[in-house]
Amino acid sequence: MIGLISATAAGAAARDRLAAAWPERTRVYEGPVGEAVRAAFAECEQVVCFLATGAVVRLLAPLLGGKAADPGVVCVDEAGRFAVSLLGGHGGGANELAREVGEVLGAEPVVTTATDSAGLPGLDTLGLPYEGAVAAVSRALLDGEPVALEAEVAWPLPPLPVADQGSYTIRVTDRAVPAGEREVLLRPPSLVVGVGASKGAPAGEVLALVEGALREAGLSPASVAELATVDAKAEEPGVVAAAERLGVPLVTYSAEELAAVEVPNPSDAPLAAVGTPSVAEAAALVRGGELLVPKRKSAGRPAMATCAVVRRPGRGRLAVVGLGPGARDLLTPRAAAELRRASVLVGLDQYVDQIRDLLRPGTRVLESGLGAEEERARTAVAQAREGHAVALIGSGDAGVYAMASPALAEASDDIDVVGVPGVTAALAAGAVLGAPLGHDHVSISLSDLHTPWEVIERRVRAAAEADLVVTFYNPRSRGRDWQLPKALAILSGHREPTTPVGVVRNASRPDESARVTTLAALDPATVDMMTVVTVGNTATREIAGRMVTPRGYRWQASQEGAE
């Protein structure tokens, strides 16, 4: 919950705007400011004070307990110009809260945390349990000192400016090892503990078994992602309590799923009891991984629980990102966030140049020239399979004549794939022209490099006969100068010579140009690969220099009846 506190009418107005925007997340504290701050500090995870920072500092000083426990605090000035992350920037989430408050109120977020200011992700904000010298290693990263990354377990991390060797170390490990003096340990959730239990198995016996198995194998409990068992034990009190004490979810599978898993130590007892020859090993292995601790029994007499431990490899992450048509303000916030998240960026060199300034320090860039789409897709998927967080970029929308289709054709279910939509060229050009896509429309690429012309021609004829507005991508190049005239001739067989045609070059970019002409007057020689050509249907009209296709045909009929 976010506590909201104000002292003046102006502050209350901004406070109420925030409360209206986040009704489920916020609580307004009324009354004397000092009492309100003390109450919110004790009861909320985060606090937004519409007060001067000096006043808030004095009020908070006696309440501070430590960065691990204090809530995040953001101050907003009377004029609503700035949202200042004052306390708990990382641990309390105040840095991100300042950005969110800024978006709602139109305020400038002020974040002074060194790593955030330098564009580096904080080692304590990666969502992984951590141990060791976070401050010292973070300072080394900021100062440009060599910091080595030792990934004993592959895991998709955000970009970090690390080296092969260094006097400071970031180690990604699930082993129970102590952190060195100049080392940070990051604990990935790589371990799955499979558990089998008899009816009435005590929670203490289950927990002692799991903790003992991890300890003897030299594994860290902080890296346990989940306890797994059979559906029949989903509500077994001892198993449920053990998961709660470990602070991990309890995941269950059907007996049929577990019976299909090949295990080294099957048994007749669970087969008779729940319908599968293995519970502990099968539940740990059902989604793949390396068996680190084979099935072992608890110390009770008789033993009432079994467990096994598996290490699952980190799943790489591939974000296929559409950059939009070129203008920075048409790059979506989600796309920008994915660019900052990726430790590896793959893309066409000219597209990389467009967004290079948005990349965080340490991002590894793999760029190539025109005509290497399949190679880029293979490279991006291969990097994700190695456990990296990868962004594969393309212009417009990555799913429209761009990188998504070759990448997804290459990818399998061993990586996570995220699609990030972008403003595609047809939409950017349509906005420049007016409203040519107001009714049914189709996009057709005239490039026959990957599609036979016979197929393209059949699609153009179908669009012409169906009276669809047509947007032509890749309309004409120096080596392909006859396809556009041929396509226009096909459309001319079904539409009047006066049909409006929009021609937009470099939509949204500084050298953008646009014009509206007609099907008869369009000169294909004025079109190139940077151009989008939009041909209207029989209802499309030019109104005040703009192309308009009505949403229905009643408007067209009334116009014709009035003539």
mmCIF file of N, CA and C in Angstrom, residues 156-159 316-323 331-346 355 358-360 363-364 388-394 398 416-422:
data_model
loop_
_atom_site.group_PDB
_atom_site.id
_atom_site.type_symbol
_atom_site.label_atom_id
_atom_site.label_comp_id
_atom_site.label_asym_id
_atom_site.label_seq_id
_atom_site.Cartn_x
_atom_site.Cartn_y
_atom_site.Cartn_z
ATOM 1 N N PRO A 156 19.428 -15.142 -17.285
ATOM 2 C CA PRO A 156 19.282 -13.916 -18.085
ATOM 3 C C PRO A 156 19.333 -12.659 -17.217
ATOM 4 N N LEU A 157 20.503 -12.041 -17.153
ATOM 5 C CA LEU A 157 20.703 -10.814 -16.384
ATOM 6 C C LEU A 157 20.601 -9.598 -17.291
ATOM 7 N N PRO A 158 20.300 -8.431 -16.733
ATOM 8 C CA PRO A 158 20.370 -7.196 -17.519
ATOM 9 C C PRO A 158 21.829 -6.859 -17.820
ATOM 10 N N PRO A 159 22.079 -5.886 -18.680
ATOM 11 C CA PRO A 159 23.467 -5.577 -19.041
ATOM 12 C C PRO A 159 24.258 -5.041 -17.854
ATOM 13 N N GLY A 316 16.712 -18.600 -21.273
ATOM 14 C CA GLY A 316 17.026 -17.346 -21.929
ATOM 15 C C GLY A 316 15.754 -16.641 -22.355
ATOM 16 N N ARG A 317 15.888 -15.360 -22.626
ATOM 17 C CA ARG A 317 14.724 -14.538 -22.956
ATOM 18 C C ARG A 317 14.990 -13.778 -24.243
ATOM 19 N N LEU A 318 14.106 -13.931 -25.208
ATOM 20 C CA LEU A 318 14.213 -13.232 -26.481
ATOM 21 C C LEU A 318 13.046 -12.272 -26.627
ATOM 22 N N ALA A 319 13.349 -10.990 -26.641
ATOM 23 C CA ALA A 319 12.333 -9.972 -26.898
ATOM 24 C C ALA A 319 12.488 -9.507 -28.342
ATOM 25 N N VAL A 320 11.431 -9.669 -29.135
ATOM 26 C CA VAL A 320 11.439 -9.219 -30.526
ATOM 27 C C VAL A 320 10.769 -7.846 -30.532
ATOM 28 N N VAL A 321 11.574 -6.817 -30.793
ATOM 29 C CA VAL A 321 11.170 -5.440 -30.508
ATOM 30 C C VAL A 321 10.974 -4.646 -31.794
ATOM 31 N N GLY A 322 9.784 -4.068 -31.952
ATOM 32 C CA GLY A 322 9.538 -3.143 -33.055
ATOM 33 C C GLY A 322 9.889 -1.727 -32.630
ATOM 34 N N LEU A 323 10.739 -1.065 -33.406
ATOM 35 C CA LEU A 323 11.209 0.281 -33.058
ATOM 36 C C LEU A 323 10.309 1.385 -33.583
ATOM 37 N N LEU A 331 8.595 5.476 -30.591
ATOM 38 C CA LEU A 331 9.132 4.287 -29.940
ATOM 39 C C LEU A 331 8.360 4.096 -28.644
ATOM 40 N N THR A 332 7.741 2.946 -28.450
ATOM 41 C CA THR A 332 6.871 2.761 -27.296
ATOM 42 C C THR A 332 7.687 2.633 -26.008
ATOM 43 N N PRO A 333 7.103 3.018 -24.872
ATOM 44 C CA PRO A 333 7.797 2.820 -23.588
ATOM 45 C C PRO A 333 8.165 1.373 -23.342
ATOM 46 N N ARG A 334 7.325 0.447 -23.779
ATOM 47 C CA ARG A 334 7.645 -0.968 -23.586
ATOM 48 C C ARG A 334 8.882 -1.361 -24.384
ATOM 49 N N ALA A 335 8.992 -0.839 -25.601
ATOM 50 C CA ALA A 335 10.174 -1.136 -26.402
ATOM 51 C C ALA A 335 11.426 -0.560 -25.743
ATOM 52 N N ALA A 336 11.347 0.664 -25.247
ATOM 53 C CA ALA A 336 12.498 1.273 -24.580
ATOM 54 C C ALA A 336 12.897 0.467 -23.353
ATOM 55 N N ALA A 337 11.912 -0.041 -22.597
ATOM 56 C CA ALA A 337 12.214 -0.843 -21.414
ATOM 57 C C ALA A 337 12.914 -2.138 -21.798
ATOM 58 N N GLU A 338 12.493 -2.758 -22.887
ATOM 59 C CA GLU A 338 13.141 -3.996 -23.327
ATOM 60 C C GLU A 338 14.574 -3.740 -23.795
ATOM 61 N N LEU A 339 14.811 -2.599 -24.415
ATOM 62 C CA LEU A 339 16.176 -2.271 -24.833
ATOM 63 C C LEU A 339 17.084 -2.108 -23.625
ATOM 64 N N ARG A 340 16.566 -1.531 -22.551
ATOM 65 C CA ARG A 340 17.360 -1.365 -21.331
ATOM 66 C C ARG A 340 17.561 -2.689 -20.609
ATOM 67 N N ARG A 341 16.630 -3.600 -20.775
ATOM 68 C CA ARG A 341 16.698 -4.877 -20.068
ATOM 69 C C ARG A 341 17.660 -5.857 -20.717
ATOM 70 N N ALA A 342 17.837 -5.754 -22.015
ATOM 71 C CA ALA A 342 18.599 -6.762 -22.755
ATOM 72 C C ALA A 342 20.093 -6.639 -22.505
ATOM 73 N N SER A 343 20.742 -7.768 -22.267
ATOM 74 C CA SER A 343 22.201 -7.771 -22.157
ATOM 75 C C SER A 343 22.848 -7.984 -23.522
ATOM 76 N N VAL A 344 22.062 -8.486 -24.494
ATOM 77 C CA VAL A 344 22.553 -8.677 -25.862
ATOM 78 C C VAL A 344 21.531 -8.060 -26.816
ATOM 79 N N LEU A 345 22.003 -7.210 -27.718
ATOM 80 C CA LEU A 345 21.140 -6.592 -28.726
ATOM 81 C C LEU A 345 21.576 -7.081 -30.102
ATOM 82 N N VAL A 346 20.618 -7.547 -30.895
ATOM 83 C CA VAL A 346 20.896 -8.037 -32.241
ATOM 84 C C VAL A 346 20.051 -7.223 -33.210
ATOM 85 N N ILE A 355 18.943 3.692 -31.862
ATOM 86 C CA ILE A 355 18.604 3.562 -30.436
ATOM 87 C C ILE A 355 19.836 3.292 -29.575
ATOM 88 N N LEU A 358 20.018 4.599 -26.056
ATOM 89 C CA LEU A 358 19.115 4.076 -25.041
ATOM 90 C C LEU A 358 19.671 2.843 -24.332
ATOM 91 N N LEU A 359 20.757 2.292 -24.846
ATOM 92 C CA LEU A 359 21.294 1.052 -24.293
ATOM 93 C C LEU A 359 22.060 1.324 -23.010
ATOM 94 N N ARG A 360 21.968 0.406 -22.083
ATOM 95 C CA ARG A 360 22.699 0.528 -20.830
ATOM 96 C C ARG A 360 24.164 0.142 -21.025
ATOM 97 N N THR A 363 25.862 -3.444 -22.499
ATOM 98 C CA THR A 363 25.078 -4.164 -23.502
ATOM 99 C C THR A 363 25.986 -4.611 -24.642
ATOM 100 N N ARG A 364 25.928 -5.885 -24.968
ATOM 101 C CA ARG A 364 26.732 -6.420 -26.073
ATOM 102 C C ARG A 364 25.906 -6.299 -27.351
ATOM 103 N N HIS A 388 20.981 -15.813 -22.138
ATOM 104 C CA HIS A 388 21.045 -14.358 -22.092
ATOM 105 C C HIS A 388 19.659 -13.739 -22.255
ATOM 106 N N ALA A 389 19.562 -12.479 -21.852
ATOM 107 C CA ALA A 389 18.384 -11.668 -22.148
ATOM 108 C C ALA A 389 18.675 -10.915 -23.437
ATOM 109 N N VAL A 390 17.966 -11.231 -24.499
ATOM 110 C CA VAL A 390 18.282 -10.759 -25.854
ATOM 111 C C VAL A 390 17.149 -9.892 -26.382
ATOM 112 N N ALA A 391 17.509 -8.813 -27.059
ATOM 113 C CA ALA A 391 16.537 -8.022 -27.807
ATOM 114 C C ALA A 391 16.906 -8.088 -29.284
ATOM 115 N N LEU A 392 15.986 -8.534 -30.105
ATOM 116 C CA LEU A 392 16.149 -8.563 -31.562
ATOM 117 C C LEU A 392 15.280 -7.448 -32.112
ATOM 118 N N ILE A 393 15.898 -6.474 -32.769
ATOM 119 C CA ILE A 393 15.158 -5.275 -33.153
ATOM 120 C C ILE A 393 14.858 -5.251 -34.648
ATOM 121 N N GLY A 394 13.779 -4.566 -34.982
ATOM 122 C CA GLY A 394 13.411 -4.321 -36.366
ATOM 123 C C GLY A 394 12.624 -3.024 -36.435
ATOM 124 N N ALA A 398 7.731 -5.470 -35.364
ATOM 125 C CA ALA A 398 8.611 -6.595 -35.667
ATOM 126 C C ALA A 398 7.869 -7.765 -36.291
ATOM 127 N N ASP A 416 12.171 -18.283 -23.526
ATOM 128 C CA ASP A 416 10.987 -17.434 -23.415
ATOM 129 C C ASP A 416 11.040 -16.382 -24.518
ATOM 130 N N VAL A 417 9.933 -16.180 -25.210
ATOM 131 C CA VAL A 417 9.858 -15.222 -26.304
ATOM 132 C C VAL A 417 8.786 -14.186 -25.990
ATOM 133 N N VAL A 418 9.147 -12.924 -26.134
ATOM 134 C CA VAL A 418 8.228 -11.824 -25.865
ATOM 135 C C VAL A 418 8.152 -10.947 -27.112
ATOM 136 N N GLY A 419 6.956 -10.677 -27.581
ATOM 137 C CA GLY A 419 6.776 -9.772 -28.714
ATOM 138 C C GLY A 419 6.443 -8.373 -28.229
ATOM 139 N N VAL A 420 7.139 -7.384 -28.761
ATOM 140 C CA VAL A 420 6.917 -5.986 -28.368
ATOM 141 C C VAL A 420 6.430 -5.229 -29.602
ATOM 142 N N PRO A 421 5.144 -4.884 -29.651
ATOM 143 C CA PRO A 421 4.604 -4.257 -30.864
ATOM 144 C C PRO A 421 5.167 -2.865 -31.089
ATOM 145 N N GLY A 422 5.173 -2.487 -32.350
ATOM 146 C CA GLY A 422 5.619 -1.149 -32.728
ATOM 147 C C GLY A 422 4.677 -0.544 -33.753
#
